[in-house]
Short mmCIF file of C-alpha atoms and ligand atoms in Angstrom, two decimals:
data_model
loop_
_atom_site.label_atom_id
_atom_site.label_comp_id
_atom_site.label_asym_id
_atom_site.label_seq_id
_atom_site.Cartn_x
_atom_site.Cartn_y
_atom_site.Cartn_z
CA MET A 180 117.44 92.74 98.85
CA ASN A 181 116.02 90.22 101.15
CA ASN A 182 112.32 88.58 100.52
CA GLN A 183 111.13 91.00 102.63
CA GLY A 184 111.41 93.40 100.57
CA ARG A 185 113.69 95.87 102.54
CA PRO A 186 117.40 96.71 101.11
CA THR A 187 119.54 94.64 103.25
CA GLN A 188 122.64 97.88 103.31
CA PRO A 189 121.41 101.46 104.64
CA ALA A 190 120.78 103.75 102.08
CA ALA A 191 123.99 105.61 100.73
CA ALA A 192 123.99 109.18 99.01
CA ASN A 193 126.13 107.43 96.28
CA MET A 194 128.04 104.35 95.72
CA ASN A 195 131.20 105.07 97.02
CA GLU A 196 129.96 106.84 99.86
CA ARG A 197 130.99 104.26 103.34
CA VAL A 198 128.40 102.24 104.14
CA THR A 199 128.18 102.53 108.27
CA VAL A 200 129.08 99.64 110.70
CA SER A 201 125.98 99.86 112.87
CA GLY A 202 123.29 100.18 109.33
CA SER A 203 122.95 103.59 110.74
CA GLN A 204 123.32 107.34 109.31
CA GLY A 205 123.76 109.51 111.92
CA LEU A 206 120.09 109.98 113.70
CA ASN A 207 119.27 107.42 111.22
CA GLN A 208 119.05 105.23 113.43
CA ALA A 209 118.46 101.30 111.70
CA THR A 210 115.56 99.70 113.01
CA LYS A 211 114.67 96.20 112.68
CA LEU A 212 111.55 94.45 112.21
CA ILE A 213 109.66 93.65 115.94
CA PHE A 214 110.03 90.47 115.35
CA GLU A 215 113.17 90.98 114.58
CA THR A 216 113.80 92.78 118.00
CA GLY A 217 112.07 90.39 120.22
CA THR A 218 111.34 86.82 121.06
CA PRO A 219 108.57 85.16 122.66
CA ARG A 220 110.10 84.39 125.06
CA ARG A 221 110.89 88.09 126.73
CA THR A 222 108.65 90.39 128.42
CA GLY A 223 108.07 93.84 128.94
CA VAL A 224 106.01 93.66 132.39
CA ASP A 225 106.71 91.73 135.06
CA LEU A 226 103.38 89.58 136.73
CA PRO A 227 102.77 86.73 139.30
CA LYS A 228 101.37 83.38 137.93
CA PRO A 229 97.49 84.60 138.02
CA LYS A 230 96.07 81.85 141.25
CA GLY A 231 93.96 79.92 141.78
CA HIS A 232 91.60 79.99 137.86
CA ALA A 233 91.52 76.40 136.04
CA SER A 234 91.18 77.90 132.12
CA ARG A 235 87.21 76.92 131.71
CA LEU A 236 88.46 76.96 128.26
CA GLY A 237 88.70 73.25 128.03
CA ALA A 238 89.85 71.18 124.06
CA HIS A 239 90.18 75.29 122.96
CA VAL A 240 93.24 75.88 125.17
CA ARG A 241 96.01 77.70 122.57
CA GLN A 242 98.26 74.32 121.71
CA GLY A 243 101.08 76.70 120.15
CA GLU A 244 102.52 80.05 120.73
CA ILE A 245 100.81 83.09 119.79
CA GLY A 246 104.18 84.10 117.43
CA LEU A 247 103.92 87.82 119.70
CA PRO A 248 107.23 89.37 119.93
CA GLY A 249 108.59 90.26 123.53
CA LEU A 250 109.70 93.39 123.82
CA SER A 251 111.88 94.55 127.24
CA GLU A 252 110.61 98.76 127.62
CA PRO A 253 113.15 100.97 126.55
CA GLU A 254 113.49 98.05 123.14
CA THR A 255 109.47 99.11 122.63
CA MET A 256 109.96 102.25 123.48
CA ARG A 257 112.81 103.07 120.84
CA HIS A 258 111.16 100.65 118.26
CA TYR A 259 108.25 102.41 118.21
CA VAL A 260 110.32 106.14 118.11
CA ARG A 261 112.62 105.08 115.69
CA LEU A 262 109.31 104.35 113.55
CA SER A 263 107.82 108.11 113.65
CA GLN A 264 111.15 109.30 113.02
CA LYS A 265 110.96 107.45 109.19
CA ASN A 266 107.45 108.81 108.27
CA TYR A 267 106.69 112.34 106.99
CA ALA A 268 103.80 113.63 109.09
CA ILE A 269 102.17 117.55 108.29
CA ASP A 270 103.43 118.33 111.76
CA LEU A 271 107.22 117.85 110.20
CA GLY A 272 106.76 119.35 107.03
CA VAL A 273 104.58 120.74 104.10
CA TYR A 274 102.79 117.97 103.45
CA PRO A 275 101.00 118.80 99.26
CA LEU A 276 98.85 115.99 98.76
CA GLY A 277 96.50 116.92 96.44
CA SER A 278 92.60 116.16 97.56
CA CYS A 279 93.88 115.47 100.79
CA THR A 280 93.95 118.30 102.67
CA MET A 281 96.73 117.68 104.71
CA LYS A 282 95.43 120.65 106.88
CA HIS A 283 97.20 121.09 110.41
CA ASN A 284 96.02 118.94 113.36
CA PRO A 285 95.11 122.02 115.97
CA ARG A 286 96.35 120.57 119.49
CA LEU A 287 93.18 122.15 121.75
CA ASN A 288 91.23 119.48 119.72
CA GLU A 289 93.37 117.08 120.89
CA LYS A 290 92.66 118.29 124.48
CA VAL A 291 89.06 118.17 124.02
CA ALA A 292 88.98 114.28 122.42
CA ARG A 293 91.11 113.42 125.43
CA MET A 294 88.60 114.33 128.70
CA PRO A 295 86.66 111.79 129.87
CA GLY A 296 83.68 112.79 129.17
CA PHE A 297 83.98 112.03 125.07
CA ALA A 298 86.95 109.42 125.56
CA ASP A 299 85.95 106.39 128.33
CA VAL A 300 82.64 106.43 127.03
CA HIS A 301 81.42 102.73 126.37
CA PRO A 302 78.64 102.39 123.01
CA LEU A 303 76.42 100.47 125.15
CA GLN A 304 76.72 103.06 127.92
CA PRO A 305 72.62 103.86 129.32
CA THR A 306 71.98 106.48 126.78
CA SER A 307 71.09 108.85 130.67
CA THR A 308 75.42 108.17 130.96
CA VAL A 309 76.46 110.24 128.18
CA GLN A 310 74.41 112.80 128.00
CA GLY A 311 77.09 115.00 127.41
CA ALA A 312 78.65 113.01 123.87
CA LEU A 313 75.35 113.15 122.63
CA GLU A 314 74.74 116.83 122.45
CA LEU A 315 78.19 117.02 121.12
CA MET A 316 76.75 114.70 118.51
CA TYR A 317 74.07 117.32 118.35
CA GLU A 318 76.00 119.93 117.50
CA LEU A 319 78.23 118.63 115.42
CA SER A 320 74.96 117.73 112.92
CA ASP A 321 73.93 121.05 113.63
CA TRP A 322 77.06 122.69 112.43
CA LEU A 323 76.97 120.26 109.78
CA MET A 324 73.87 120.88 108.01
CA THR A 325 74.12 124.57 108.37
CA LEU A 326 77.34 125.24 106.85
CA CYS A 327 76.01 123.18 104.11
CA ASN A 328 72.01 124.13 104.18
CA MET A 329 70.56 120.77 104.43
CA PRO A 330 68.23 119.15 106.49
CA ALA A 331 69.93 116.16 107.80
CA VAL A 332 72.69 114.65 108.19
CA ALA A 333 74.08 110.71 109.25
CA LEU A 334 76.83 110.66 111.14
CA THR A 335 77.82 107.37 111.04
CA PRO A 336 80.02 106.65 107.61
CA LYS A 337 83.75 106.34 108.78
CA ALA A 338 85.22 107.72 105.60
CA GLY A 339 84.79 109.39 102.47
CA ALA A 340 84.53 106.46 101.11
CA HIS A 341 81.47 105.03 102.93
CA GLY A 342 79.75 108.61 103.59
CA GLU A 343 79.18 108.05 99.21
CA LEU A 344 77.75 104.23 100.16
CA CYS A 345 75.74 106.02 102.19
CA GLY A 346 74.61 108.62 100.22
CA MET A 347 74.10 106.70 97.57
CA MET A 348 72.11 103.84 99.80
CA ALA A 349 69.98 106.04 100.38
CA ILE A 350 69.08 107.20 96.83
CA ARG A 351 68.90 103.53 95.95
CA ALA A 352 66.03 103.78 99.10
CA ARG A 353 64.07 106.46 97.31
CA LEU A 354 63.93 104.97 94.85
CA ASP A 355 62.68 101.34 95.71
CA HIS A 356 60.27 103.35 97.91
CA ASP A 357 59.10 104.86 94.60
CA GLY A 358 58.83 102.13 92.64
CA ALA A 359 61.30 103.24 90.71
CA SER A 360 63.94 100.17 90.91
CA HIS A 361 64.92 100.62 86.91
CA LYS A 362 66.27 103.55 87.47
CA ARG A 363 70.00 102.20 87.54
CA ARG A 364 72.12 104.11 85.69
CA VAL A 365 74.52 106.77 87.23
CA LEU A 366 76.28 109.37 85.49
CA VAL A 367 80.31 110.00 86.61
CA PRO A 368 82.93 112.71 85.40
CA GLU A 369 86.27 111.23 84.13
CA SER A 370 87.57 112.96 86.15
CA ALA A 371 86.39 111.63 89.43
CA HIS A 372 87.65 110.15 92.49
CA GLY A 373 88.08 106.09 92.34
CA THR A 374 85.57 105.89 95.03
CA ASN A 375 82.79 107.49 92.63
CA PRO A 376 82.54 104.66 90.25
CA ALA A 377 83.06 102.14 92.91
CA THR A 378 80.98 102.94 95.14
CA ALA A 379 77.79 103.35 92.64
CA VAL A 380 77.98 99.67 91.44
CA GLN A 381 79.25 98.39 94.85
CA CYS A 382 75.55 99.72 95.19
CA GLY A 383 74.36 97.94 92.06
CA PHE A 384 74.14 100.81 89.66
CA THR A 385 75.89 101.42 86.38
CA VAL A 386 77.87 104.16 85.73
CA ASP A 387 77.56 106.27 82.38
CA GLU A 388 81.39 108.30 82.25
CA ILE A 389 80.59 111.91 81.36
CA PRO A 390 84.28 113.40 79.77
CA ALA A 391 85.60 116.72 80.75
CA ASN A 392 86.24 119.05 79.02
CA ALA A 393 88.96 121.47 77.84
CA GLY A 394 88.17 123.57 80.46
CA GLY A 395 88.84 120.70 83.46
CA ARG A 396 85.14 120.96 84.20
CA VAL A 397 81.75 118.27 83.52
CA ASP A 398 81.50 118.57 79.19
CA MET A 399 77.87 120.41 79.63
CA ASP A 400 77.21 119.32 75.60
CA ALA A 401 78.50 114.98 76.51
CA LEU A 402 76.06 115.72 79.58
CA LYS A 403 72.90 117.01 77.67
CA ALA A 404 73.75 114.51 74.71
CA LYS A 405 72.59 111.76 77.47
CA LEU A 406 69.83 113.48 78.89
CA GLU A 407 68.06 114.29 75.57
CA GLY A 408 64.64 113.33 75.92
CA LEU A 409 64.82 111.69 79.59
CA GLY A 410 61.90 112.39 81.60
CA ALA A 411 61.20 111.51 85.36
CA ASP A 412 60.74 108.14 84.61
CA SER A 413 63.85 107.94 82.76
CA ASP A 414 66.30 105.15 83.70
CA ILE A 415 68.80 107.56 85.40
CA ALA A 416 69.05 107.26 89.35
CA GLY A 417 71.59 110.27 89.43
CA ILE A 418 75.32 111.85 89.27
CA MET A 419 78.15 112.15 91.19
CA LEU A 420 79.73 114.51 90.92
CA THR A 421 82.98 115.90 93.28
CA ASN A 422 82.99 120.17 93.55
CA PRO A 423 85.53 121.56 93.18
CA ASN A 424 86.39 118.86 90.63
CA THR A 425 89.69 117.27 91.24
CA CYS A 426 91.09 118.92 89.19
CA GLY A 427 90.69 121.58 91.91
CA LEU A 428 88.26 123.82 89.95
CA PHE A 429 84.54 124.69 90.31
CA GLU A 430 82.23 122.97 88.16
CA THR A 431 80.68 126.77 86.96
CA ASP A 432 77.84 124.89 85.79
CA ILE A 433 76.35 123.10 88.55
CA ILE A 434 73.47 124.68 89.22
CA GLU A 435 72.49 123.46 85.42
CA ILE A 436 73.86 120.25 86.07
CA ALA A 437 71.66 119.57 89.44
CA GLU A 438 68.42 120.98 87.47
CA LEU A 439 69.38 118.85 84.63
CA ILE A 440 69.83 115.84 86.45
CA HIS A 441 66.22 116.40 89.02
CA ALA A 442 64.69 116.47 85.56
CA ALA A 443 65.37 113.08 84.47
CA GLY A 444 64.51 112.01 87.81
CA GLY A 445 67.49 111.11 88.87
CA TYR A 446 69.30 112.37 92.47
CA PHE A 447 73.16 114.77 93.13
CA TYR A 448 75.29 112.92 94.85
CA CYS A 449 78.17 115.52 95.43
CA ASP A 450 81.43 114.18 96.34
CA GLY A 451 82.20 116.39 99.34
CA ALA A 452 85.88 115.74 100.04
CA ASN A 453 87.23 119.33 98.64
CA PHE A 454 84.37 120.93 100.84
CA ASN A 455 87.66 123.07 101.95
CA ALA A 456 87.38 125.19 99.39
CA LEU A 457 83.82 126.25 99.45
CA VAL A 458 82.98 126.37 103.96
CA GLY A 459 81.72 129.39 104.78
CA ARG A 460 81.22 130.64 100.74
CA VAL A 461 79.07 128.39 99.36
CA ARG A 462 75.84 125.84 101.26
CA PRO A 463 76.02 122.58 98.60
CA GLY A 464 72.09 122.82 99.83
CA ASP A 465 72.04 126.16 97.33
CA LEU A 466 73.86 124.31 94.76
CA GLY A 467 71.04 121.45 94.55
CA VAL A 468 72.92 118.85 96.12
CA ASP A 469 70.33 115.65 97.60
CA ALA A 470 73.92 113.83 99.26
CA MET A 471 77.30 114.87 100.21
CA HIS A 472 79.50 113.35 102.52
CA ILE A 473 82.15 114.85 104.44
CA ASN A 474 85.79 114.21 105.27
CA LEU A 475 85.88 115.46 108.77
CA HIS A 476 89.46 114.54 108.40
CA LYS A 477 90.47 117.03 106.51
CA THR A 478 88.04 120.04 105.74
CA PHE A 479 87.41 119.47 109.50
CA SER A 480 91.17 119.43 111.02
CA THR A 481 90.94 116.04 112.03
CA PRO A 482 93.74 113.83 111.91
CA HIS A 483 94.76 111.35 109.09
CA GLY A 484 97.00 109.72 106.71
CA GLY A 485 97.88 105.98 107.39
CA GLY A 486 95.22 104.69 107.09
CA GLY A 487 92.84 106.64 109.79
CA PRO A 488 90.79 107.04 111.26
CA GLY A 489 88.52 108.51 109.39
CA SER A 490 84.93 110.23 109.56
CA GLY A 491 82.35 110.80 106.21
CA PRO A 492 79.18 112.37 107.84
CA THR A 493 76.93 112.28 104.77
CA VAL A 494 74.58 114.96 104.69
CA LEU A 495 71.09 114.48 102.70
CA SER A 496 68.02 116.92 101.28
CA ASP A 497 64.50 116.75 101.68
CA ALA A 498 63.70 114.19 99.24
CA LEU A 499 66.33 111.55 100.73
CA LYS A 500 66.19 112.85 104.41
CA ASP A 501 63.55 110.53 105.54
CA HIS A 502 65.92 107.07 104.38
CA ALA A 503 68.72 108.08 106.37
CA PRO A 504 70.22 105.18 108.33
CA VAL A 505 70.15 104.94 112.38
CA PRO A 506 71.19 105.68 114.70
CA TYR A 507 71.04 109.32 114.96
CA VAL A 508 70.89 111.95 117.84
CA VAL A 509 67.23 113.53 118.33
CA LYS A 510 66.25 116.20 121.61
CA THR A 511 63.47 115.77 124.12
CA ASP A 512 62.18 117.14 126.29
CA GLU A 513 63.87 114.74 128.79
CA GLY A 514 67.05 115.41 127.30
CA PHE A 515 69.37 113.49 123.64
CA ASP A 516 68.62 110.63 123.06
CA LEU A 517 69.23 107.92 120.29
CA ILE A 518 67.09 106.34 117.37
CA GLU A 519 68.73 103.09 117.48
CA ASP A 520 65.32 100.96 115.40
CA PRO A 521 65.27 101.28 111.77
CA ASP A 522 61.89 102.66 110.61
CA ASP A 523 60.43 101.00 107.17
CA LYS A 524 61.70 104.30 105.25
CA SER A 525 65.53 104.38 106.86
CA PHE A 526 68.07 102.21 104.37
CA GLY A 527 69.49 100.57 107.61
CA ARG A 528 72.56 100.64 109.45
CA MET A 529 76.67 100.92 108.87
CA CYS A 530 77.80 100.52 111.34
CA ALA A 531 77.30 97.92 114.61
CA PHE A 532 77.41 101.24 117.06
CA HIS A 533 77.73 105.37 116.91
CA GLY A 534 80.53 106.29 114.53
CA GLN A 535 83.51 108.14 114.96
CA MET A 536 83.86 109.43 118.58
CA GLY A 537 86.67 111.02 118.67
CA MET A 538 86.44 112.70 115.35
CA TYR A 539 83.50 114.25 116.26
CA SER A 540 84.79 115.39 119.65
CA ARG A 541 88.42 117.09 116.88
CA ALA A 542 85.94 117.72 114.10
CA LEU A 543 83.90 120.16 116.76
CA THR A 544 86.77 121.47 118.93
CA TYR A 545 88.11 122.83 115.73
CA MET A 546 84.46 124.56 114.24
CA MET A 547 83.94 125.91 117.07
CA SER A 548 86.99 127.20 117.94
CA HIS A 549 87.31 129.16 114.68
CA GLY A 550 83.60 129.89 114.68
CA SER A 551 81.37 130.84 111.47
CA ASP A 552 84.37 134.21 110.39
CA GLY A 553 87.25 131.53 111.40
CA LEU A 554 85.68 128.69 108.99
CA LYS A 555 85.38 131.16 106.08
CA GLN A 556 88.90 133.13 106.57
CA ALA A 557 90.38 128.85 106.18
CA THR A 558 88.53 128.17 102.95
CA GLU A 559 89.71 131.92 101.48
CA ASP A 560 93.59 131.41 102.62
CA ALA A 561 92.65 127.60 101.84
CA VAL A 562 92.47 129.22 98.44
CA LEU A 563 94.46 131.80 98.16
CA ASN A 564 97.35 129.39 98.70
CA ALA A 565 96.84 127.02 95.74
CA ASN A 566 96.88 130.51 93.77
CA TYR A 567 99.98 131.59 95.52
CA VAL A 568 101.46 128.23 94.25
CA GLN A 569 100.11 128.10 91.08
CA ALA A 570 101.50 131.74 90.42
CA SER A 571 104.43 130.58 91.30
CA LEU A 572 105.54 128.42 89.26
CA SER A 573 103.02 128.93 86.00
CA ASP A 574 106.48 129.56 85.27
CA VAL A 575 108.92 127.00 85.08
CA MET A 576 106.17 124.00 85.27
CA THR A 577 102.94 124.02 83.27
CA THR A 578 99.27 124.71 84.64
CA ALA A 579 96.98 121.94 83.37
CA PHE A 580 94.03 124.33 83.15
CA GLU A 581 93.90 128.61 82.12
CA GLY A 582 93.16 130.22 85.36
CA THR A 583 92.62 130.67 88.70
CA CYS A 584 92.24 127.22 90.78
CA MET A 585 90.09 126.29 93.86
CA HIS A 586 92.23 124.85 96.53
CA GLU A 587 94.93 122.50 94.88
CA ALA A 588 96.71 123.90 91.92
CA LEU A 589 97.15 121.55 88.69
CA PHE A 590 100.17 120.74 86.80
CA ASP A 591 100.46 118.47 84.12
CA ASP A 592 104.04 117.38 82.71
CA ARG A 593 104.82 119.24 79.67
CA PHE A 594 107.41 121.39 80.73
CA LEU A 595 109.31 118.01 81.91
CA LYS A 596 108.83 117.02 77.99
CA GLY A 597 111.99 115.61 76.37
CA THR A 598 113.85 115.93 79.81
CA GLY A 599 114.28 112.14 80.63
CA VAL A 600 112.88 113.21 84.05
CA ASP A 601 109.16 111.65 84.24
CA THR A 602 106.10 113.19 87.20
CA LEU A 603 107.59 110.05 89.43
CA ASP A 604 111.20 111.01 89.25
CA PHE A 605 109.90 114.68 90.42
CA ALA A 606 108.35 113.43 93.38
CA LYS A 607 111.15 111.14 94.45
CA ALA A 608 113.66 113.89 94.05
CA MET A 609 110.90 116.34 96.40
CA ILE A 610 111.96 113.98 98.96
CA ASP A 611 115.35 114.43 98.90
CA GLU A 612 114.59 118.47 99.37
CA GLY A 613 112.33 117.25 102.59
CA TYR A 614 108.86 117.52 101.48
CA HIS A 615 106.17 114.78 100.52
CA PRO A 616 105.02 114.63 97.54
CA MET A 617 102.45 116.30 95.47
CA THR A 618 99.40 113.85 94.21
CA MET A 619 101.34 112.32 91.45
CA TYR A 620 99.37 111.10 87.83
CA PHE A 621 95.64 111.69 88.85
CA PRO A 622 93.39 113.19 88.13
CA LEU A 623 93.27 110.89 84.97
CA VAL A 624 92.45 113.40 82.27
CA VAL A 625 95.96 115.61 82.93
CA HIS A 626 98.62 113.72 81.68
CA GLY A 627 101.35 112.42 84.42
CA ALA A 628 99.54 115.16 86.70
CA MET A 629 101.01 117.04 89.34
CA LEU A 630 98.32 117.50 92.02
CA ILE A 631 99.24 120.72 95.19
CA GLU A 632 97.29 121.35 97.71
CA PRO A 633 98.76 123.26 100.68
CA THR A 634 95.83 123.90 102.98
CA GLU A 635 95.07 127.94 104.36
CA SER A 636 97.73 126.23 107.38
CA GLU A 637 100.84 127.40 105.22
CA SER A 638 102.61 130.24 106.36
CA LYS A 639 103.30 132.57 102.95
CA GLY A 640 107.39 131.95 104.20
CA GLU A 641 106.93 128.06 104.34
CA LEU A 642 105.11 128.73 101.11
CA ASP A 643 107.84 130.33 99.76
CA ARG A 644 110.03 128.12 101.14
CA PHE A 645 108.21 125.35 98.73
CA ILE A 646 108.30 127.38 96.00
CA ARG A 647 112.09 127.92 96.04
CA ALA A 648 112.87 123.79 95.55
CA MET A 649 110.43 123.15 93.32
CA ARG A 650 111.46 125.83 90.84
CA SER A 651 114.90 124.60 91.44
CA LEU A 652 113.95 121.22 90.81
CA ALA A 653 112.02 122.12 87.38
CA GLN A 654 115.10 123.75 86.66
CA ARG A 655 117.43 120.98 87.53
CA ALA A 656 115.40 119.16 85.30
CA LYS A 657 115.40 121.30 81.91
CA ALA A 658 119.03 121.52 82.32
CA GLY A 659 119.91 117.87 81.56
CA GLU A 660 120.58 116.59 86.08
CA VAL A 661 118.57 113.61 84.82
CA GLU A 662 120.99 111.15 86.63
CA SER A 663 120.13 112.89 90.08
CA PHE A 664 115.95 112.58 89.53
CA LYS A 665 116.60 108.74 88.30
CA ASN A 666 118.78 107.75 91.62
CA ALA A 667 116.02 109.74 94.03
CA PRO A 668 115.48 109.77 96.99
CA VAL A 669 119.22 110.09 97.99
CA TYR A 670 118.47 110.53 101.75
CA ALA A 671 115.56 108.93 102.05
CA PRO A 672 115.82 105.66 104.45
CA LEU A 673 114.81 103.82 102.02
CA ARG A 674 114.87 104.75 98.41
CA ARG A 675 112.93 103.52 96.09
CA LEU A 676 110.66 100.84 95.98
CA ASP A 677 109.52 98.24 94.14
CA GLU A 678 105.83 99.48 94.54
CA THR A 679 104.27 96.50 90.89
CA ARG A 680 106.37 93.83 93.43
CA ALA A 681 105.00 95.46 96.90
CA ALA A 682 101.10 94.91 95.14
CA ARG A 683 101.45 91.69 92.87
CA ASN A 684 102.78 89.80 95.67
CA PRO A 685 102.48 91.44 98.98
CA VAL A 686 103.78 89.69 101.70
CA LEU A 687 101.81 90.54 104.49
CA ARG A 688 103.41 87.96 107.60
CA TRP A 689 106.71 87.79 108.92
CA SER A 690 108.22 84.96 108.35
CA ALA A 691 111.54 83.45 110.58
CA PRO A 692 114.70 83.71 108.89
CA ASP A 693 115.08 79.55 108.57
CA GLU A 694 111.58 79.16 106.84
CA THR A 695 112.33 82.26 104.97
CA ALA A 696 115.67 80.90 103.77
CA GLN A 697 112.93 77.96 102.12
CA ALA A 698 110.32 79.81 100.86
CA ALA A 699 112.87 82.03 99.10
CA GLU A 700 113.68 78.26 96.84
C1 PLP B 184 90.21 111.41 100.14
C2 PLP B 184 88.59 111.41 98.54
C3 PLP B 184 87.53 110.34 99.02
C4 PLP B 184 87.68 109.87 99.82
O1 PLP B 184 87.82 109.50 100.84
P1 PLP B 184 88.29 108.59 102.33
O2 PLP B 184 87.79 109.03 103.45
O3 PLP B 184 89.71 108.31 102.16
O4 PLP B 184 87.49 107.84 102.09
C5 PLP B 184 86.28 110.23 97.90
N1 PLP B 184 86.51 111.27 97.31
C6 PLP B 184 87.38 112.50 96.61
C7 PLP B 184 87.39 113.92 95.93
C8 PLP B 184 88.68 112.80 97.87
O5 PLP B 184 89.53 113.62 97.61
#
């Protein structure tokens, strides 16, 4: 390994296998970093020096080199095409990453998002010139409120976690407005996504954990014990609950939970990241939810992975709607307009402009092209696919909880007991089979968790191939083929990375080789 944490030799199937001179393996081209390929002295464009422009920067004129690599056009093309071929993508194969809803991104969405009236608008344009874009936002809001049966939605949050922040800030604004600033305790089930407690703390609340019961759902006795004898004036600000929860199970007591929280004077935040299991079947507003974010990039097919861009609109109940952030779109007799200034109830503003326009256009395209019947069908197919996977694997792997699941199937590592293979090894072996691993070691309430979310996008044929590979891996682990698991992945461009070192000692800046040599002692 050099100090960039990359192997100096390309991956070979085993130690005896010949390593190629070029570093490439057949069509899998060796790729250097862009800084190693380019030099600052080269450029892919040939522009004449600007004439007659004296710099007005004075003392601020850049003194040194900017340090960007210069590449010719073919070098640039090859660099990015090679990178793209090392990347796993939903367009390449099954991507069963639980909780992430890696579904197909329909190409129609892309076509609409690229229409100049949506793609080329500037957030500071006069509203009279962007009526179509505003109408799209208004229409999207309407679909979201209808699907959730909630009276308001804040479109601007830029991801699920940002949407959580939006909902919790609305709750806090309501509490403060009511003179209930002593309400600061938020209940969070221990199976929650890490963003839930993080959001609560970020908003100045304290987190009080509720255990899960043996069935993977909220332990109602523990919840009732916490709320015992508390009136509306209690210190309870609310609860943050995911439904279906991160074990892939519907919280069957959800209505009672909402009633208990409301009786303690708290608000019900629902993490809606798993809305793909509910759309068209269940409306969160009917369950007593006060705020819920929706991951457009999960449920409504806008592309994600590798960091974004996401979009996390947050629906709000009657109790919270006046505290929604600005901006939002309104319809007037003269057309659509933007409310940009917060009144004394709104908690303010979450981002500089109006949110992720490109995600709005993709999500609304997905909704309108599916229609209400199609959305419901997608939900049902997502749940059916997950149950098909669960049922097809439950004799060779161990399901974490009894019974049917919602949109994702959760396994634990009991079936690997005594094999010497652990969840991580199993996941790495899936890479060699051509599959992105499932979500591992989450939720934390299940030992060695493997969370598989196939989504509705996969055909039965594709699922059967996936199931065959998973069954074969489970059987190989039990047959004692530990070595092959410990060596996996063999066929990936890079093999096992030192993830601990990468996290503890991230190298975020490339330095030229001579400096590197010095830096390495
Ligand atoms: C994905 C997810 C989130 C966070 O969403 P981001 O868009 O990644 O910020 C929160 N909760 C659950 C259950 C999730 O699956």
